PDB file of C-alpha atoms and ligand atoms in Angstrom:
ATOM      1  CA  UNK A   1      29.685   3.934  -0.893  1.00 66.00           C
ATOM      2  CA  UNK A   2      26.047   4.094  -1.786  1.00 70.00           C
ATOM      3  CA  UNK A   3      23.755   6.411   0.175  1.00 70.00           C
ATOM      4  CA  UNK A   4      20.081   6.022   0.894  1.00 70.00           C
ATOM      5  CA  UNK A   5      18.173   9.164   0.041  1.00 68.00           C
ATOM      6  CA  UNK A   6      16.488  10.057   3.258  1.00 67.00           C
ATOM      7  CA  UNK A   7      12.998  11.487   2.694  1.00 66.00           C
ATOM      8  CA  UNK A   8      12.759  15.183   2.394  1.00 63.00           C
ATOM      9  CA  UNK A   9      10.450  17.018   4.841  1.00 59.00           C
ATOM     10  CA  UNK A  10       6.881  16.336   3.991  1.00 60.00           C
ATOM     11  CA  UNK A  11       5.338  19.233   1.892  1.00 64.00           C
ATOM     12  CA  UNK A  12       1.782  17.939   2.735  1.00 71.00           C
ATOM     13  CA  UNK A  13       1.603  16.910   6.350  1.00 76.00           C
ATOM     14  CA  UNK A  14       0.837  13.247   6.798  1.00 88.00           C
ATOM     15  CA  UNK A  15      -1.569  12.215   9.524  1.00 91.00           C
ATOM     16  CA  UNK A  16      -0.045   9.493  11.704  1.00 91.00           C
ATOM     17  CA  UNK A  17      -2.299   6.619  12.376  1.00 91.00           C
ATOM     18  CA  UNK A  18      -2.846   5.647  16.034  1.00 90.00           C
ATOM     19  CA  UNK A  19      -4.678   2.837  17.884  1.00 88.00           C
ATOM     20  CA  UNK A  20      -7.710   5.104  17.834  1.00 87.00           C
ATOM     21  CA  UNK A  21      -7.620   5.217  14.112  1.00 87.00           C
ATOM     22  CA  UNK A  22      -7.893   1.384  13.996  1.00 89.00           C
ATOM     23  CA  UNK A  23     -10.802   1.413  16.354  1.00 91.00           C
ATOM     24  CA  UNK A  24     -12.439   4.085  14.187  1.00 92.00           C
ATOM     25  CA  UNK A  25     -11.903   1.853  11.134  1.00 95.00           C
ATOM     26  CA  UNK A  26     -13.545  -1.140  12.939  1.00 96.00           C
ATOM     27  CA  UNK A  27     -16.645   1.005  13.801  1.00 94.00           C
ATOM     28  CA  UNK A  28     -16.791   2.264  10.233  1.00 95.00           C
ATOM     29  CA  UNK A  29     -16.462  -1.293   8.838  1.00 96.00           C
ATOM     30  CA  UNK A  30     -13.282  -0.459   6.930  1.00 97.00           C
ATOM     31  CA  UNK A  31     -10.771  -3.232   6.829  1.00 97.00           C
ATOM     32  CA  UNK A  32      -7.292  -2.656   8.419  1.00 97.00           C
ATOM     33  CA  UNK A  33      -4.287  -3.710   6.397  1.00 98.00           C
ATOM     34  CA  UNK A  34      -1.127  -4.762   8.294  1.00 98.00           C
ATOM     35  CA  UNK A  35       2.182  -6.199   7.450  1.00 98.00           C
ATOM     36  CA  UNK A  36       5.475  -6.884   9.288  1.00 98.00           C
ATOM     37  CA  UNK A  37       8.655  -4.957   8.547  1.00 98.00           C
ATOM     38  CA  UNK A  38      12.077  -5.211   9.960  1.00 98.00           C
ATOM     39  CA  UNK A  39      14.284  -2.522   8.421  1.00 98.00           C
ATOM     40  CA  UNK A  40      14.203   0.997   6.847  1.00 98.00           C
ATOM     41  CA  UNK A  41      13.703   0.162   3.102  1.00 98.00           C
ATOM     42  CA  UNK A  42      10.785  -2.283   3.783  1.00 98.00           C
ATOM     43  CA  UNK A  43       9.243   0.158   6.155  1.00 98.00           C
ATOM     44  CA  UNK A  44       9.261   2.897   3.574  1.00 98.00           C
ATOM     45  CA  UNK A  45       7.749   0.594   0.917  1.00 98.00           C
ATOM     46  CA  UNK A  46       4.948  -0.604   3.298  1.00 98.00           C
ATOM     47  CA  UNK A  47       4.214   2.888   4.478  1.00 98.00           C
ATOM     48  CA  UNK A  48       4.266   4.489   1.043  1.00 97.00           C
ATOM     49  CA  UNK A  49       1.849   1.650  -0.064  1.00 98.00           C
ATOM     50  CA  UNK A  50      -0.597   2.988   2.447  1.00 97.00           C
ATOM     51  CA  UNK A  51      -0.604  -0.021   4.794  1.00 97.00           C
ATOM     52  CA  UNK A  52      -2.277   0.921   8.082  1.00 97.00           C
ATOM     53  CA  UNK A  53      -0.291  -0.966  10.658  1.00 97.00           C
ATOM     54  CA  UNK A  54       3.303  -2.171  10.703  1.00 98.00           C
ATOM     55  CA  UNK A  55       4.402  -4.704  13.157  1.00 98.00           C
ATOM     56  CA  UNK A  56       8.042  -5.423  13.883  1.00 98.00           C
ATOM     57  CA  UNK A  57       7.305  -8.956  14.668  1.00 98.00           C
ATOM     58  CA  UNK A  58       9.520 -11.357  16.474  1.00 98.00           C
ATOM     59  CA  UNK A  59       9.214 -13.494  13.315  1.00 98.00           C
ATOM     60  CA  UNK A  60      12.342 -11.279  12.711  1.00 98.00           C
ATOM     61  CA  UNK A  61      14.138 -14.227  14.417  1.00 98.00           C
ATOM     62  CA  UNK A  62      13.246 -16.676  11.618  1.00 97.00           C
ATOM     63  CA  UNK A  63      12.805 -14.574   8.473  1.00 98.00           C
ATOM     64  CA  UNK A  64      15.651 -12.099   8.990  1.00 98.00           C
ATOM     65  CA  UNK A  65      18.076 -13.528  11.539  1.00 98.00           C
ATOM     66  CA  UNK A  66      17.827 -17.256  10.568  1.00 98.00           C
ATOM     67  CA  UNK A  67      16.944 -18.724  13.922  1.00 98.00           C
ATOM     68  CA  UNK A  68      14.776 -21.861  14.056  1.00 96.00           C
ATOM     69  CA  UNK A  69      12.022 -20.151  15.937  1.00 97.00           C
ATOM     70  CA  UNK A  70      11.183 -16.837  17.665  1.00 98.00           C
ATOM     71  CA  UNK A  71      12.438 -17.926  21.113  1.00 98.00           C
ATOM     72  CA  UNK A  72      16.161 -16.677  20.880  1.00 98.00           C
ATOM     73  CA  UNK A  73      15.139 -13.157  19.845  1.00 98.00           C
ATOM     74  CA  UNK A  74      16.293 -10.585  22.372  1.00 98.00           C
ATOM     75  CA  UNK A  75      14.983  -7.182  23.346  1.00 98.00           C
ATOM     76  CA  UNK A  76      18.175  -5.578  21.933  1.00 98.00           C
ATOM     77  CA  UNK A  77      17.588  -7.262  18.571  1.00 98.00           C
ATOM     78  CA  UNK A  78      14.004  -6.207  18.531  1.00 98.00           C
ATOM     79  CA  UNK A  79      14.917  -2.642  19.430  1.00 98.00           C
ATOM     80  CA  UNK A  80      17.606  -2.394  16.668  1.00 98.00           C
ATOM     81  CA  UNK A  81      15.074  -3.329  14.075  1.00 98.00           C
ATOM     82  CA  UNK A  82      12.246  -1.363  15.460  1.00 98.00           C
ATOM     83  CA  UNK A  83      14.284   1.850  15.418  1.00 98.00           C
ATOM     84  CA  UNK A  84      15.091   1.150  11.711  1.00 98.00           C
ATOM     85  CA  UNK A  85      11.490   0.705  10.985  1.00 98.00           C
ATOM     86  CA  UNK A  86      10.337   3.708  12.903  1.00 98.00           C
ATOM     87  CA  UNK A  87      12.785   5.914  10.773  1.00 98.00           C
ATOM     88  CA  UNK A  88      11.064   4.642   7.629  1.00 98.00           C
ATOM     89  CA  UNK A  89       7.387   5.261   8.707  1.00 98.00           C
ATOM     90  CA  UNK A  90       5.446   8.446   8.418  1.00 97.00           C
ATOM     91  CA  UNK A  91       1.751   7.418   8.427  1.00 96.00           C
ATOM     92  CA  UNK A  92       1.418   3.789   9.567  1.00 97.00           C
ATOM     93  CA  UNK A  93       0.748   2.749  13.171  1.00 97.00           C
ATOM     94  CA  UNK A  94       3.828   1.046  14.558  1.00 98.00           C
ATOM     95  CA  UNK A  95       3.620  -1.856  17.003  1.00 98.00           C
ATOM     96  CA  UNK A  96       6.619  -3.890  18.125  1.00 98.00           C
ATOM     97  CA  UNK A  97       6.621  -7.472  19.474  1.00 98.00           C
ATOM     98  CA  UNK A  98       7.935  -7.979  22.955  1.00 98.00           C
ATOM     99  CA  UNK A  99      10.159 -11.054  22.561  1.00 98.00           C
ATOM    100  CA  UNK A 100      10.069 -14.262  24.608  1.00 98.00           C
ATOM    101  CA  UNK A 101      11.416 -13.697  28.062  1.00 98.00           C
ATOM    102  CA  UNK A 102      10.911  -9.984  28.086  1.00 98.00           C
ATOM    103  CA  UNK A 103       7.590 -10.004  29.866  1.00 98.00           C
ATOM    104  CA  UNK A 104       7.569 -13.437  31.539  1.00 97.00           C
ATOM    105  CA  UNK A 105       9.621 -12.698  34.689  1.00 97.00           C
ATOM    106  CA  UNK A 106       7.630  -9.996  36.439  1.00 98.00           C
ATOM    107  CA  UNK A 107       5.315  -7.177  35.649  1.00 98.00           C
ATOM    108  CA  UNK A 108       7.970  -4.586  36.703  1.00 98.00           C
ATOM    109  CA  UNK A 109      10.491  -6.206  34.282  1.00 98.00           C
ATOM    110  CA  UNK A 110       7.804  -6.308  31.525  1.00 98.00           C
ATOM    111  CA  UNK A 111       6.982  -2.567  32.062  1.00 98.00           C
ATOM    112  CA  UNK A 112      10.611  -1.679  31.899  1.00 98.00           C
ATOM    113  CA  UNK A 113      11.228  -3.612  28.702  1.00 98.00           C
ATOM    114  CA  UNK A 114       7.974  -2.238  27.100  1.00 98.00           C
ATOM    115  CA  UNK A 115       8.994   1.312  27.921  1.00 98.00           C
ATOM    116  CA  UNK A 116      12.053   0.865  25.942  1.00 98.00           C
ATOM    117  CA  UNK A 117      10.152  -0.018  22.813  1.00 98.00           C
ATOM    118  CA  UNK A 118       8.231   3.307  23.183  1.00 98.00           C
ATOM    119  CA  UNK A 119      11.070   5.479  24.295  1.00 98.00           C
ATOM    120  CA  UNK A 120      14.117   4.026  22.352  1.00 98.00           C
ATOM    121  CA  UNK A 121      12.321   2.105  19.554  1.00 98.00           C
ATOM    122  CA  UNK A 122       9.730   4.702  18.519  1.00 98.00           C
ATOM    123  CA  UNK A 123       6.906   2.094  18.609  1.00 98.00           C
ATOM    124  CA  UNK A 124       3.331   3.343  19.348  1.00 98.00           C
ATOM    125  CA  UNK A 125       2.338  -0.053  20.975  1.00 98.00           C
ATOM    126  CA  UNK A 126       3.795  -3.297  22.088  1.00 98.00           C
ATOM    127  CA  UNK A 127       2.404  -6.718  21.287  1.00 98.00           C
ATOM    128  CA  UNK A 128       2.437  -9.555  23.762  1.00 98.00           C
ATOM    129  CA  UNK A 129       1.217 -13.168  23.298  1.00 98.00           C
ATOM    130  CA  UNK A 130      -1.255 -14.878  25.592  1.00 98.00           C
ATOM    131  CA  UNK A 131      -4.837 -14.795  26.849  1.00 98.00           C
ATOM    132  CA  UNK A 132      -6.344 -14.576  30.354  1.00 98.00           C
ATOM    133  CA  UNK A 133      -3.074 -15.120  32.176  1.00 98.00           C
ATOM    134  CA  UNK A 134      -1.690 -11.854  30.628  1.00 98.00           C
ATOM    135  CA  UNK A 135      -4.646  -9.766  31.350  1.00 98.00           C
ATOM    136  CA  UNK A 136      -3.167  -8.289  34.585  1.00 98.00           C
ATOM    137  CA  UNK A 137      -0.002  -7.370  32.681  1.00 98.00           C
ATOM    138  CA  UNK A 138      -2.050  -5.811  29.841  1.00 98.00           C
ATOM    139  CA  UNK A 139      -3.769  -3.646  32.531  1.00 98.00           C
ATOM    140  CA  UNK A 140      -0.438  -2.659  34.162  1.00 98.00           C
ATOM    141  CA  UNK A 141       1.073  -1.783  30.771  1.00 98.00           C
ATOM    142  CA  UNK A 142      -2.009   0.207  29.756  1.00 98.00           C
ATOM    143  CA  UNK A 143      -1.888   2.063  33.028  1.00 98.00           C
ATOM    144  CA  UNK A 144       1.677   2.877  32.258  1.00 98.00           C
ATOM    145  CA  UNK A 145       0.498   4.605  29.046  1.00 98.00           C
ATOM    146  CA  UNK A 146       1.721   1.779  26.851  1.00 98.00           C
ATOM    147  CA  UNK A 147      -0.760   0.665  24.362  1.00 98.00           C
ATOM    148  CA  UNK A 148      -0.887  -3.144  24.073  1.00 98.00           C
ATOM    149  CA  UNK A 149      -1.891  -5.302  21.233  1.00 98.00           C
ATOM    150  CA  UNK A 150      -2.781  -8.838  22.293  1.00 98.00           C
ATOM    151  CA  UNK A 151      -2.078 -12.086  20.368  1.00 98.00           C
ATOM    152  CA  UNK A 152      -4.031 -15.168  20.812  1.00 98.00           C
ATOM    153  CA  UNK A 153      -4.640 -18.475  19.081  1.00 98.00           C
ATOM    154  CA  UNK A 154      -1.422 -19.994  17.622  1.00 98.00           C
ATOM    155  CA  UNK A 155       1.104 -18.046  19.618  1.00 98.00           C
ATOM    156  CA  UNK A 156       4.618 -18.879  18.227  1.00 97.00           C
ATOM    157  CA  UNK A 157       6.416 -18.151  21.570  1.00 98.00           C
ATOM    158  CA  UNK A 158       4.399 -21.217  23.075  1.00 97.00           C
ATOM    159  CA  UNK A 159       5.714 -23.494  20.326  1.00 96.00           C
ATOM    160  CA  UNK A 160       7.001 -26.001  22.975  1.00 96.00           C
ATOM    161  CA  UNK A 161       3.741 -25.966  25.104  1.00 93.00           C
ATOM    162  CA  UNK A 162       1.528 -26.260  21.974  1.00 95.00           C
ATOM    163  CA  UNK A 163       3.673 -29.168  20.698  1.00 95.00           C
ATOM    164  CA  UNK A 164       4.442 -27.367  17.363  1.00 95.00           C
ATOM    165  CA  UNK A 165       2.701 -24.780  15.177  1.00 96.00           C
ATOM    166  CA  UNK A 166      -0.971 -26.044  15.144  1.00 96.00           C
ATOM    167  CA  UNK A 167      -4.153 -24.511  14.441  1.00 97.00           C
ATOM    168  CA  UNK A 168      -5.850 -23.635  17.854  1.00 98.00           C
ATOM    169  CA  UNK A 169      -9.450 -23.613  19.018  1.00 98.00           C
ATOM    170  CA  UNK A 170     -10.727 -26.748  17.313  1.00 98.00           C
ATOM    171  CA  UNK A 171     -12.453 -28.240  20.422  1.00 98.00           C
ATOM    172  CA  UNK A 172     -15.345 -26.634  22.320  1.00 98.00           C
ATOM    173  CA  UNK A 173     -13.243 -26.307  25.288  1.00 98.00           C
ATOM    174  CA  UNK A 174     -10.454 -24.430  23.297  1.00 98.00           C
ATOM    175  CA  UNK A 175     -13.152 -22.394  21.426  1.00 98.00           C
ATOM    176  CA  UNK A 176     -14.626 -21.197  24.650  1.00 98.00           C
ATOM    177  CA  UNK A 177     -11.190 -20.581  26.225  1.00 98.00           C
ATOM    178  CA  UNK A 178     -10.221 -18.322  23.287  1.00 98.00           C
ATOM    179  CA  UNK A 179     -13.490 -16.329  23.511  1.00 98.00           C
ATOM    180  CA  UNK A 180     -12.734 -15.827  27.245  1.00 98.00           C
ATOM    181  CA  UNK A 181      -9.119 -14.854  26.329  1.00 98.00           C
ATOM    182  CA  UNK A 182     -10.259 -12.176  23.963  1.00 98.00           C
ATOM    183  CA  UNK A 183     -12.823 -10.771  26.400  1.00 98.00           C
ATOM    184  CA  UNK A 184     -10.205 -10.631  29.177  1.00 98.00           C
ATOM    185  CA  UNK A 185      -7.616  -8.854  27.031  1.00 98.00           C
ATOM    186  CA  UNK A 186     -10.216  -6.217  25.823  1.00 98.00           C
ATOM    187  CA  UNK A 187     -11.426  -5.631  29.397  1.00 98.00           C
ATOM    188  CA  UNK A 188      -7.766  -5.150  30.423  1.00 98.00           C
ATOM    189  CA  UNK A 189      -7.324  -2.427  27.918  1.00 98.00           C
ATOM    190  CA  UNK A 190      -5.743  -4.050  24.852  1.00 98.00           C
ATOM    191  CA  UNK A 191      -6.120  -1.714  21.821  1.00 97.00           C
ATOM    192  CA  UNK A 192      -6.242  -4.510  19.206  1.00 98.00           C
ATOM    193  CA  UNK A 193      -5.960  -8.263  19.135  1.00 98.00           C
ATOM    194  CA  UNK A 194      -4.080 -10.471  16.643  1.00 98.00           C
ATOM    195  CA  UNK A 195      -5.881 -13.753  16.006  1.00 98.00           C
ATOM    196  CA  UNK A 196      -3.497 -16.306  14.561  1.00 98.00           C
ATOM    197  CA  UNK A 197      -4.145 -19.752  13.330  1.00 98.00           C
ATOM    198  CA  UNK A 198      -7.660 -20.288  14.336  1.00 98.00           C
ATOM    199  CA  UNK A 199     -10.840 -21.474  12.556  1.00 98.00           C
ATOM    200  CA  UNK A 200     -12.579 -18.833  10.639  1.00 98.00           C
ATOM    201  CA  UNK A 201     -15.814 -19.331  12.493  1.00 98.00           C
ATOM    202  CA  UNK A 202     -14.017 -18.701  15.758  1.00 98.00           C
ATOM    203  CA  UNK A 203     -12.403 -15.532  14.452  1.00 98.00           C
ATOM    204  CA  UNK A 204     -15.710 -14.293  13.303  1.00 98.00           C
ATOM    205  CA  UNK A 205     -17.271 -14.814  16.660  1.00 98.00           C
ATOM    206  CA  UNK A 206     -14.451 -13.050  18.504  1.00 98.00           C
ATOM    207  CA  UNK A 207     -14.514 -10.167  16.127  1.00 98.00           C
ATOM    208  CA  UNK A 208     -18.175  -9.760  16.571  1.00 98.00           C
ATOM    209  CA  UNK A 209     -17.907 -10.070  20.283  1.00 98.00           C
ATOM    210  CA  UNK A 210     -15.229  -7.335  20.662  1.00 98.00           C
ATOM    211  CA  UNK A 211     -15.244  -3.533  20.322  1.00 97.00           C
ATOM    212  CA  UNK A 212     -11.423  -3.440  19.647  1.00 97.00           C
ATOM    213  CA  UNK A 213     -10.236  -4.523  16.155  1.00 98.00           C
ATOM    214  CA  UNK A 214      -9.119  -7.961  15.453  1.00 98.00           C
ATOM    215  CA  UNK A 215      -6.221  -8.498  13.044  1.00 98.00           C
ATOM    216  CA  UNK A 216      -6.182 -11.975  11.560  1.00 98.00           C
ATOM    217  CA  UNK A 217      -3.295 -14.158  10.240  1.00 98.00           C
ATOM    218  CA  UNK A 218      -4.584 -17.524   9.281  1.00 98.00           C
ATOM    219  CA  UNK A 219      -7.869 -16.715  10.813  1.00 98.00           C
ATOM    220  CA  UNK A 220     -10.137 -16.197   7.859  1.00 98.00           C
ATOM    221  CA  UNK A 221     -11.686 -13.184   6.197  1.00 98.00           C
ATOM    222  CA  UNK A 222     -14.097 -12.030   8.837  1.00 98.00           C
ATOM    223  CA  UNK A 223     -11.550 -10.286  11.124  1.00 98.00           C
ATOM    224  CA  UNK A 224     -11.301  -6.424  11.130  1.00 98.00           C
ATOM    225  CA  UNK A 225      -7.889  -6.519   9.499  1.00 98.00           C
ATOM    226  CA  UNK A 226      -5.355  -8.894   8.034  1.00 98.00           C
ATOM    227  CA  UNK A 227      -1.612  -9.090   8.716  1.00 98.00           C
ATOM    228  CA  UNK A 228       1.072 -11.014   6.793  1.00 98.00           C
ATOM    229  CA  UNK A 229       4.734 -11.483   7.313  1.00 98.00           C
ATOM    230  CA  UNK A 230       6.635  -9.399   4.615  1.00 98.00           C
ATOM    231  CA  UNK A 231       8.778 -12.357   3.661  1.00 98.00           C
ATOM    232  CA  UNK A 232       5.672 -14.563   3.095  1.00 98.00           C
ATOM    233  CA  UNK A 233       4.192 -11.986   0.738  1.00 98.00           C
ATOM    234  CA  UNK A 234       7.221 -12.097  -1.482  1.00 98.00           C
ATOM    235  CA  UNK A 235       8.510 -15.727  -1.270  1.00 98.00           C
ATOM    236  CA  UNK A 236      11.579 -14.847   0.890  1.00 98.00           C
ATOM    237  CA  UNK A 237      11.202 -17.400   3.611  1.00 97.00           C
ATOM    238  CA  UNK A 238      12.826 -20.426   1.914  1.00 96.00           C
ATOM    239  CA  UNK A 239      10.077 -22.532   3.489  1.00 94.00           C
ATOM    240  CA  UNK A 240       6.831 -24.082   2.328  1.00 92.00           C
ATOM    241  CA  UNK A 241       3.961 -21.631   2.169  1.00 90.00           C
ATOM    242  CA  UNK A 242       1.322 -21.835   4.873  1.00 93.00           C
ATOM    243  CA  UNK A 243      -2.167 -22.069   3.442  1.00 94.00           C
ATOM    244  CA  UNK A 244      -3.104 -18.535   4.541  1.00 96.00           C
ATOM    245  CA  UNK A 245       0.022 -16.867   3.151  1.00 97.00           C
ATOM    246  CA  UNK A 246      -0.986 -15.542  -0.268  1.00 97.00           C
ATOM    247  CA  UNK A 247       2.146 -14.800  -2.314  1.00 97.00           C
ATOM    248  CA  UNK A 248       1.987 -11.321  -3.937  1.00 98.00           C
ATOM    249  CA  UNK A 249       5.322 -11.467  -5.611  1.00 98.00           C
ATOM    250  CA  UNK A 250       8.405 -13.667  -6.087  1.00 98.00           C
ATOM    251  CA  UNK A 251      11.239 -11.698  -4.822  1.00 98.00           C
ATOM    252  CA  UNK A 252      13.392 -14.804  -4.421  1.00 98.00           C
ATOM    253  CA  UNK A 253      13.100 -15.382  -8.235  1.00 98.00           C
ATOM    254  CA  UNK A 254      13.743 -11.652  -8.907  1.00 98.00           C
ATOM    255  CA  UNK A 255      16.833 -11.404  -6.700  1.00 98.00           C
ATOM    256  CA  UNK A 256      18.170 -14.716  -7.744  1.00 98.00           C
ATOM    257  CA  UNK A 257      18.186 -13.918 -11.358  1.00 98.00           C
ATOM    258  CA  UNK A 258      19.541 -10.417 -10.979  1.00 98.00           C
ATOM    259  CA  UNK A 259      22.365 -11.850  -8.818  1.00 98.00           C
ATOM    260  CA  UNK A 260      23.196 -14.465 -11.443  1.00 98.00           C
ATOM    261  CA  UNK A 261      23.366 -11.819 -14.046  1.00 98.00           C
ATOM    262  CA  UNK A 262      25.673  -9.601 -11.784  1.00 98.00           C
ATOM    263  CA  UNK A 263      27.963 -12.633 -11.144  1.00 98.00           C
ATOM    264  CA  UNK A 264      28.144 -13.333 -14.899  1.00 98.00           C
ATOM    265  CA  UNK A 265      28.870  -9.735 -15.861  1.00 98.00           C
ATOM    266  CA  UNK A 266      31.631  -9.622 -13.317  1.00 98.00           C
ATOM    267  CA  UNK A 267      33.134 -12.992 -14.553  1.00 98.00           C
ATOM    268  CA  UNK A 268      32.838 -11.771 -18.179  1.00 98.00           C
ATOM    269  CA  UNK A 269      34.263  -8.299 -17.357  1.00 98.00           C
ATOM    270  CA  UNK A 270      31.012  -6.778 -18.609  1.00 98.00           C
ATOM    271  CA  UNK A 271      30.637  -4.905 -15.287  1.00 98.00           C
ATOM    272  CA  UNK A 272      31.477  -2.127 -14.614  1.00 98.00           C
ATOM    273  CA  UNK A 273      31.371  -0.282 -17.939  1.00 98.00           C
ATOM    274  CA  UNK A 274      33.422   2.816 -18.712  1.00 97.00           C
ATOM    275  CA  UNK A 275      30.288   4.893 -18.083  1.00 98.00           C
ATOM    276  CA  UNK A 276      30.122   3.389 -14.541  1.00 98.00           C
ATOM    277  CA  UNK A 277      33.683   4.374 -13.874  1.00 97.00           C
ATOM    278  CA  UNK A 278      35.209   7.618 -12.499  1.00 97.00           C
ATOM    279  CA  UNK A 279      37.851   9.341 -14.605  1.00 96.00           C
ATOM    280  CA  UNK A 280      40.860  11.583 -14.158  1.00 96.00           C
ATOM    281  CA  UNK A 281      40.183  15.235 -15.209  1.00 96.00           C
ATOM    282  CA  UNK A 282      40.640  15.703 -18.927  1.00 95.00           C
ATOM    283  CA  UNK A 283      44.016  17.571 -18.630  1.00 95.00           C
ATOM    284  CA  UNK A 284      45.470  14.819 -16.502  1.00 95.00           C
ATOM    285  CA  UNK A 285      44.320  12.132 -18.926  1.00 93.00           C
ATOM    286  CA  UNK A 286      46.029  14.028 -21.773  1.00 93.00           C
ATOM    287  CA  UNK A 287      49.226  14.267 -19.751  1.00 94.00           C
ATOM    288  CA  UNK A 288      48.930  10.633 -18.821  1.00 94.00           C
ATOM    289  CA  UNK A 289      48.604   9.698 -22.450  1.00 90.00           C
ATOM    290  CA  UNK A 290      52.060  11.324 -23.000  1.00 91.00           C
ATOM    291  CA  UNK A 291      53.625  10.004 -19.794  1.00 89.00           C
ATOM    292  CA  UNK A 292      52.196   6.515 -19.827  1.00 85.00           C
ATOM    293  CA  UNK A 293      50.804   5.856 -23.335  1.00 78.00           C
ATOM    294  CA  UNK A 294      49.883   2.250 -22.514  1.00 71.00           C
ATOM    295  CA  UNK A 295      47.624   3.574 -19.638  1.00 63.00           C
ATOM    296  CA  UNK A 296      44.913   4.713 -21.908  1.00 57.00           C
ATOM    297  CA  UNK A 297      44.670   1.133 -23.297  1.00 60.00           C
ATOM    298  CA  UNK A 298      44.321  -0.455 -19.913  1.00 59.00           C
TER     299      UNK A 298
HETATM  300  O1  KIV B   1       6.051 -12.045  14.778  1.00 53.91           O
HETATM  301  C1  KIV B   1       5.122 -11.762  13.864  1.00 53.91           C
HETATM  302  O2  KIV B   1       5.395 -11.509  12.791  1.00 53.91           O
HETATM  303  C2  KIV B   1       3.668 -11.977  14.322  1.00 53.91           C
HETATM  304  C3  KIV B   1       2.652 -11.787  13.345  1.00 53.91           C
HETATM  305  C4  KIV B   1       2.617 -13.043  12.503  1.00 53.91           C
HETATM  306  C5  KIV B   1       1.319 -11.432  13.777  1.00 53.91           C
HETATM  307  O3  KIV B   1       3.530 -12.031  15.428  1.00 53.91           O
END
């Protein structure tokens, strides 16, 4: 069995980031860094690298669980991963995606599900997709002390109604609607807004228009912050790279070559070595040499 060394208690107290810290960063003109995480080791890496905001995204469905899209992801799956991420974070602000179906039936149902992310998952905010039609729910969640991150533009849970994953806001009508969506979500109490898959010019306009921070993904450099999916950063999606997903490492190549070496070492009996083996106590080994002389050759 291998054990993960859990972190010792902090010697120097770490200040936990909150929704308020993100708003402060916007006011100070300091960009907000954000990335998704889905488990304890990646949460630790992300947190220890000083990333400001961690999202347990429902992209979990594709990049970790192997579903075709985000639609099958359940509240229980999201909670399982949110808890793991929460255990790995000390400093970063933690938001969790509410999956498809968990806030679509009624506001009561949505509040009940959202509370689970805060109480059981350890999240500090939930994220929901959609614009003006979600404003009333955002208000209700906010009044229930549940900070909400909005998400507009290319909203993957609407893949069927959008007719695929397409850049949004490229007509004047869509441009104006997204500006109104952003306004409505801010007025309803959203603490931040993810802008996904929209033209740079529109993201800049929305960012300028809002007091709350915008976090862009495929929305250009003028947002208050940027978010990427962890697996996109490290070439772990087994899929073509979207234009906006800059690759910062090739974990697929790294893991692939390490695994091939391991497989070869096992096949050639180069692993494990004697130094990687446990041994009987010295006296027993001496006795064993007498009792079973061939054993020492084995
Ligand atoms: O699910 C997710 O990872 C997201 C980000 C892309 C913003 O919603």
